[in-house]
């Protein structure tokens, strides 16, 4: 029989939340083992933010953080996020000499590379004396008679009174994402909110999308919304046309709120009263309508729209008022129903996960004593722009204090 190694806490998943939690717990005097099945360390951090890791967002309001998060109970994340803030994490990076910069809307990125962030997390773990087994798969988990957790791993059996699940979500399976955390929750009788891709491009039916497929690569600022009166959500962000549908920050944001079968609504010229502008142009311009329209939307978009109706393929001064009004209405209230999303392969995060009703807001411990869930595996999903990383840091910090 191989010798069983014992620890104060075992953390499964060496991504953002797992690495951070391990380092804090180790520095607080706990003997910690961190396990991950992937041969590559923190690959999701490495590829995030275009390789520079959008590691937090300054616009997060810790008094009302639920504004930037979705889930069955967005209020759940308030406690952890208010106790470990973007300012706290910025302080950590400054202590390690990592340079960073702010892009728009409060988004903070590493100046040089996401690897700088990974090295900070590894150094924090070393300072806490954390044992890291990687690559190492967990084959089975069970609870012993004394309440401790026994794990069968590729490197032999281990046990600890505390088990932390930080295995992330299902997006980007090509870098090793798995449903281990969700299966473990189910094994111990904990409810799971059905997972689905979030922060993901939307797709449209092939034939219906044909008039717009030629716009692939075109980007423009828009207002996008979905939902009815009570659950309406809207964003002002950039839209990107793709061969199969729509992407860009606007669509990634709305995808977390979009329900299958529901329409999305787009204003392609959000800063203009297009009806009034076209009426004014009719009084003074001899240009073709598409050429005039290109003042307010990209020329390729203007051409694609004008090509859809014979009434729009003439000089603006010869175009009927009703045709101009119809064009303005179409561009500023374009309603369309996605057929689906690009799925886990292109999703940035998972919506759904371990039901927050099963977890403590203060500690992230589940109803199953000694079993904790942190980061993306929990039913807490942030907006695009660094919010999901901040949830990883805050939930890891809250959990580590409790270990």
XYZ file of N, CA and C in Angstrom, residues 81-193:
339
model
N -16.490 40.058 -2.900
C -15.971 41.153 -3.719
C -15.754 42.429 -2.916
N -16.535 42.630 -1.868
C -16.363 43.841 -1.066
C -15.193 43.694 -0.087
N -14.781 42.446 0.195
C -13.668 42.215 1.127
C -12.312 42.112 0.431
N -12.315 41.831 -0.881
C -11.057 41.833 -1.634
C -11.328 42.546 -2.952
N -10.822 43.767 -3.069
C -11.212 44.686 -4.138
C -10.142 44.773 -5.228
N -10.471 45.401 -6.362
C -9.446 45.646 -7.384
C -8.219 46.356 -6.821
N -8.425 47.302 -5.910
C -7.294 48.021 -5.302
C -6.368 47.069 -4.566
N -6.945 46.072 -3.893
C -6.124 45.084 -3.190
C -5.246 44.304 -4.159
N -5.827 43.889 -5.293
C -5.034 43.092 -6.237
C -3.988 43.950 -6.934
N -4.327 45.193 -7.245
C -3.347 46.115 -7.828
C -2.149 46.256 -6.888
N -2.438 46.353 -5.577
C -1.364 46.456 -4.589
C -0.430 45.259 -4.633
N -0.996 44.064 -4.818
C -0.175 42.847 -4.925
C 0.761 42.942 -6.127
N 0.234 43.340 -7.280
C 1.079 43.440 -8.481
C 2.160 44.491 -8.299
N 1.817 45.600 -7.645
C 2.819 46.649 -7.424
C 3.936 46.152 -6.511
N 3.592 45.355 -5.506
C 4.621 44.805 -4.618
C 5.573 43.885 -5.379
N 5.068 43.264 -6.426
C 5.909 42.384 -7.241
C 6.531 43.106 -8.437
N 6.300 44.405 -8.548
C 6.918 45.181 -9.625
C 6.345 44.928 -11.002
N 5.085 44.500 -11.078
C 4.454 44.249 -12.381
C 3.807 45.536 -12.902
N 4.234 45.965 -14.074
C 3.674 47.183 -14.677
C 2.358 46.845 -15.372
N 1.415 47.785 -15.288
C 0.096 47.557 -15.894
C -0.436 48.866 -16.443
N -1.482 48.775 -17.250
C -2.092 49.990 -17.817
C -3.600 49.798 -17.878
N -4.297 50.919 -17.968
C -5.760 50.896 -18.052
C -6.179 51.169 -19.483
N -7.073 50.313 -19.996
C -7.710 50.595 -21.281
C -9.037 51.285 -20.984
N -10.005 51.210 -21.878
C -11.257 51.918 -21.613
C -12.122 51.131 -20.636
N -13.072 51.819 -20.047
C -14.065 51.227 -19.142
C -13.439 50.482 -17.970
N -12.358 51.021 -17.419
C -11.779 50.485 -16.191
C -10.969 49.213 -16.333
N -10.743 48.740 -17.564
C -10.070 47.454 -17.769
C -8.565 47.594 -17.582
N -7.985 46.760 -16.703
C -6.554 46.808 -16.419
C -5.857 45.587 -17.008
N -4.715 45.849 -17.677
C -3.937 44.806 -18.349
C -2.477 44.885 -17.913
N -1.783 43.750 -17.940
C -0.329 43.749 -17.755
C 0.320 44.482 -18.933
N 1.337 45.287 -18.650
C 2.043 45.997 -19.723
C 2.753 45.033 -20.658
N 3.417 44.028 -20.084
C 4.303 43.188 -20.879
C 3.606 41.910 -21.328
N 3.183 41.103 -20.368
C 2.654 39.783 -20.724
C 1.863 39.200 -19.561
N 0.884 38.357 -19.892
C 0.133 37.639 -18.861
C 1.049 36.758 -18.022
N 2.206 36.392 -18.576
C 3.139 35.557 -17.815
C 3.617 36.272 -16.553
N 3.677 37.608 -16.576
C 4.064 38.352 -15.367
C 3.096 38.063 -14.228
N 1.806 37.982 -14.561
C 0.779 37.688 -13.559
C 0.930 36.255 -13.044
N 1.171 35.316 -13.956
C 1.352 33.918 -13.558
C 2.541 33.784 -12.612
N 3.635 34.501 -12.915
C 4.832 34.422 -12.060
C 4.563 34.979 -10.663
N 3.736 36.033 -10.577
C 3.345 36.563 -9.263
C 2.635 35.479 -8.452
N 1.675 34.796 -9.085
C 0.912 33.761 -8.377
C 1.810 32.599 -7.950
N 2.766 32.235 -8.807
C 3.692 31.149 -8.460
C 4.605 31.562 -7.303
N 5.087 32.804 -7.331
C 5.962 33.275 -6.243
C 5.201 33.346 -4.917
N 3.917 33.748 -4.988
C 3.097 33.769 -3.774
C 2.939 32.354 -3.210
N 2.786 31.380 -4.102
C 2.690 29.980 -3.666
C 3.984 29.489 -3.044
N 5.126 29.859 -3.659
C 6.424 29.476 -3.103
C 6.622 30.088 -1.714
N 6.189 31.333 -1.547
C 6.313 32.007 -0.250
C 5.487 31.286 0.816
N 4.419 30.627 0.383
C 3.573 29.885 1.324
C 3.938 28.418 1.439
N 5.035 28.014 0.766
C 5.457 26.610 0.849
C 4.462 25.642 0.246
N 3.728 26.071 -0.776
C 2.696 25.227 -1.391
C 3.342 24.089 -2.189
N 2.857 22.872 -2.006
C 3.240 21.751 -2.864
C 2.347 21.767 -4.094
N 2.950 21.763 -5.291
C 2.133 21.750 -6.515
C 2.465 20.498 -7.317
N 1.448 19.684 -7.550
C 1.599 18.482 -8.364
C 0.955 18.745 -9.723
N 1.788 18.812 -10.742
C 1.272 19.117 -12.076
C 2.253 18.623 -13.128
N 1.802 17.833 -14.105
C 0.430 17.332 -14.268
C 0.154 16.161 -13.316
N -1.054 16.164 -12.783
C -1.473 15.087 -11.886
C -2.994 15.026 -11.899
N -3.537 13.892 -12.312
C -4.993 13.749 -12.374
C -5.526 13.183 -11.060
N -6.730 13.631 -10.696
C -7.439 13.074 -9.540
C -8.385 12.002 -10.076
N -8.220 10.767 -9.592
C -9.003 9.640 -10.105
C -10.291 9.428 -9.320
N -10.266 9.718 -8.033
C -11.457 9.502 -7.200
C -11.349 10.363 -5.952
N -12.517 10.755 -5.437
C -12.603 11.529 -4.197
C -13.647 10.860 -3.309
N -13.327 10.696 -2.034
C -14.314 10.168 -1.098
C -14.063 10.795 0.267
N -15.068 10.712 1.119
C -14.934 11.245 2.465
C -14.749 10.090 3.443
N -13.709 10.195 4.260
C -13.455 9.149 5.256
C -14.420 9.280 6.432
N -14.371 8.294 7.312
C -15.259 8.279 8.477
C -15.076 9.478 9.394
N -13.840 10.037 9.425
C -13.590 11.186 10.299
C -13.893 12.515 9.607
N -14.464 12.452 8.398
C -14.845 13.670 7.683
C -13.780 14.217 6.761
N -12.557 13.670 6.796
C -11.495 14.143 5.901
C -11.752 13.629 4.476
N -11.130 14.318 3.520
C -11.295 13.944 2.104
C -10.077 13.155 1.645
N -10.342 11.985 1.065
C -9.281 11.123 0.542
C -9.339 11.159 -0.980
N -8.196 11.447 -1.602
C -8.134 11.542 -3.062
C -7.156 10.509 -3.594
N -7.570 9.796 -4.625
C -6.659 8.925 -5.366
C -6.128 9.730 -6.551
N -4.809 9.918 -6.609
C -4.221 10.719 -7.683
C -3.160 9.912 -8.424
N -2.715 10.444 -9.533
C -1.656 9.805 -10.321
C -0.348 9.698 -9.544
N -0.198 10.507 -8.500
C 1.036 10.475 -7.707
C 0.807 9.853 -6.324
N -0.274 9.107 -6.203
C -0.528 8.400 -4.956
C -1.673 9.009 -4.157
N -2.059 8.342 -3.047
C -3.192 8.808 -2.257
C -2.821 9.988 -1.356
N -3.775 10.926 -1.216
C -3.587 12.069 -0.322
C -4.888 12.294 0.444
N -4.780 12.990 1.581
C -5.994 13.299 2.327
C -5.824 14.623 3.058
N -6.973 15.278 3.324
C -6.981 16.559 4.034
C -8.386 16.803 4.565
N -8.507 17.548 5.664
C -9.843 17.868 6.176
C -10.591 18.891 5.321
N -9.841 19.638 4.486
C -10.458 20.663 3.633
C -10.115 20.385 2.178
N -11.139 20.453 1.322
C -10.943 20.258 -0.119
C -11.547 21.449 -0.852
N -10.730 22.103 -1.663
C -11.174 23.288 -2.415
C -11.209 22.938 -3.897
N -12.352 23.183 -4.533
C -12.508 22.903 -5.959
C -12.410 24.230 -6.721
N -11.351 24.343 -7.532
C -11.094 25.565 -8.299
C -10.820 25.191 -9.748
N -11.658 24.305 -10.275
C -11.389 23.682 -11.580
C -11.908 24.482 -12.769
N -12.428 25.697 -12.531
C -12.875 26.516 -13.649
C -14.145 25.990 -14.288
N -14.393 26.459 -15.528
C -15.607 26.081 -16.235
C -15.300 25.241 -17.458
N -16.270 25.166 -18.364
C -16.160 24.295 -19.539
C -15.568 24.952 -20.790
N -15.428 26.306 -20.851
C -14.895 26.900 -22.077
C -13.468 26.468 -22.395
N -13.147 26.551 -23.664
C -11.829 26.256 -24.233
C -11.353 24.850 -23.858
N -12.112 23.817 -24.285
C -11.723 22.443 -23.948
C -10.339 22.070 -24.480
N -9.896 22.768 -25.548
C -8.596 22.428 -26.139
C -7.420 22.718 -25.199
N -7.642 23.513 -24.113
C -6.551 23.709 -23.157
C -6.810 22.955 -21.854
N -7.752 22.005 -21.893
C -7.898 21.106 -20.750
C -9.085 21.354 -19.848
N -10.015 22.236 -20.254
C -11.211 22.458 -19.426
C -11.974 21.151 -19.263
N -12.535 20.945 -18.049
C -13.296 19.715 -17.812
C -14.453 19.995 -16.864
N -15.329 19.006 -16.737
C -16.487 19.154 -15.851
C -16.230 18.508 -14.486
N -14.966 18.332 -14.112
C -14.615 17.655 -12.859
C -15.335 18.290 -11.670
N -15.295 19.617 -11.562
C -15.899 20.302 -10.423
C -17.399 20.099 -10.345
N -18.051 20.113 -11.506
C -19.499 19.919 -11.533
C -19.859 18.483 -11.153
N -19.053 17.529 -11.614
C -19.296 16.121 -11.267
C -19.077 15.885 -9.772
N -18.072 16.559 -9.211
C -17.801 16.398 -7.781
C -18.940 16.980 -6.944
N -19.456 18.136 -7.371
C -20.603 18.723 -6.664
C -21.771 17.746 -6.661
N -22.054 17.165 -7.826
C -23.159 16.212 -7.927
C -22.904 14.978 -7.063
N -21.639 14.537 -7.012
C -21.289 13.357 -6.204
C -21.671 13.564 -4.740
N -21.515 14.803 -4.254
C -21.825 15.077 -2.851
C -23.210 15.700 -2.663
N -24.066 15.544 -3.688
C -25.466 15.930 -3.546
C -25.727 17.422 -3.591
N -24.815 18.194 -4.178
C -24.991 19.643 -4.281
C -25.626 19.994 -5.614
N -26.541 20.934 -5.603
C -27.227 21.334 -6.835
C -26.296 22.115 -7.759
N -26.523 21.936 -9.050
C -25.748 22.639 -10.073
C -26.720 23.348 -11.014
N -26.497 24.630 -11.270
C -27.266 25.371 -12.269
C -26.708 24.987 -13.638
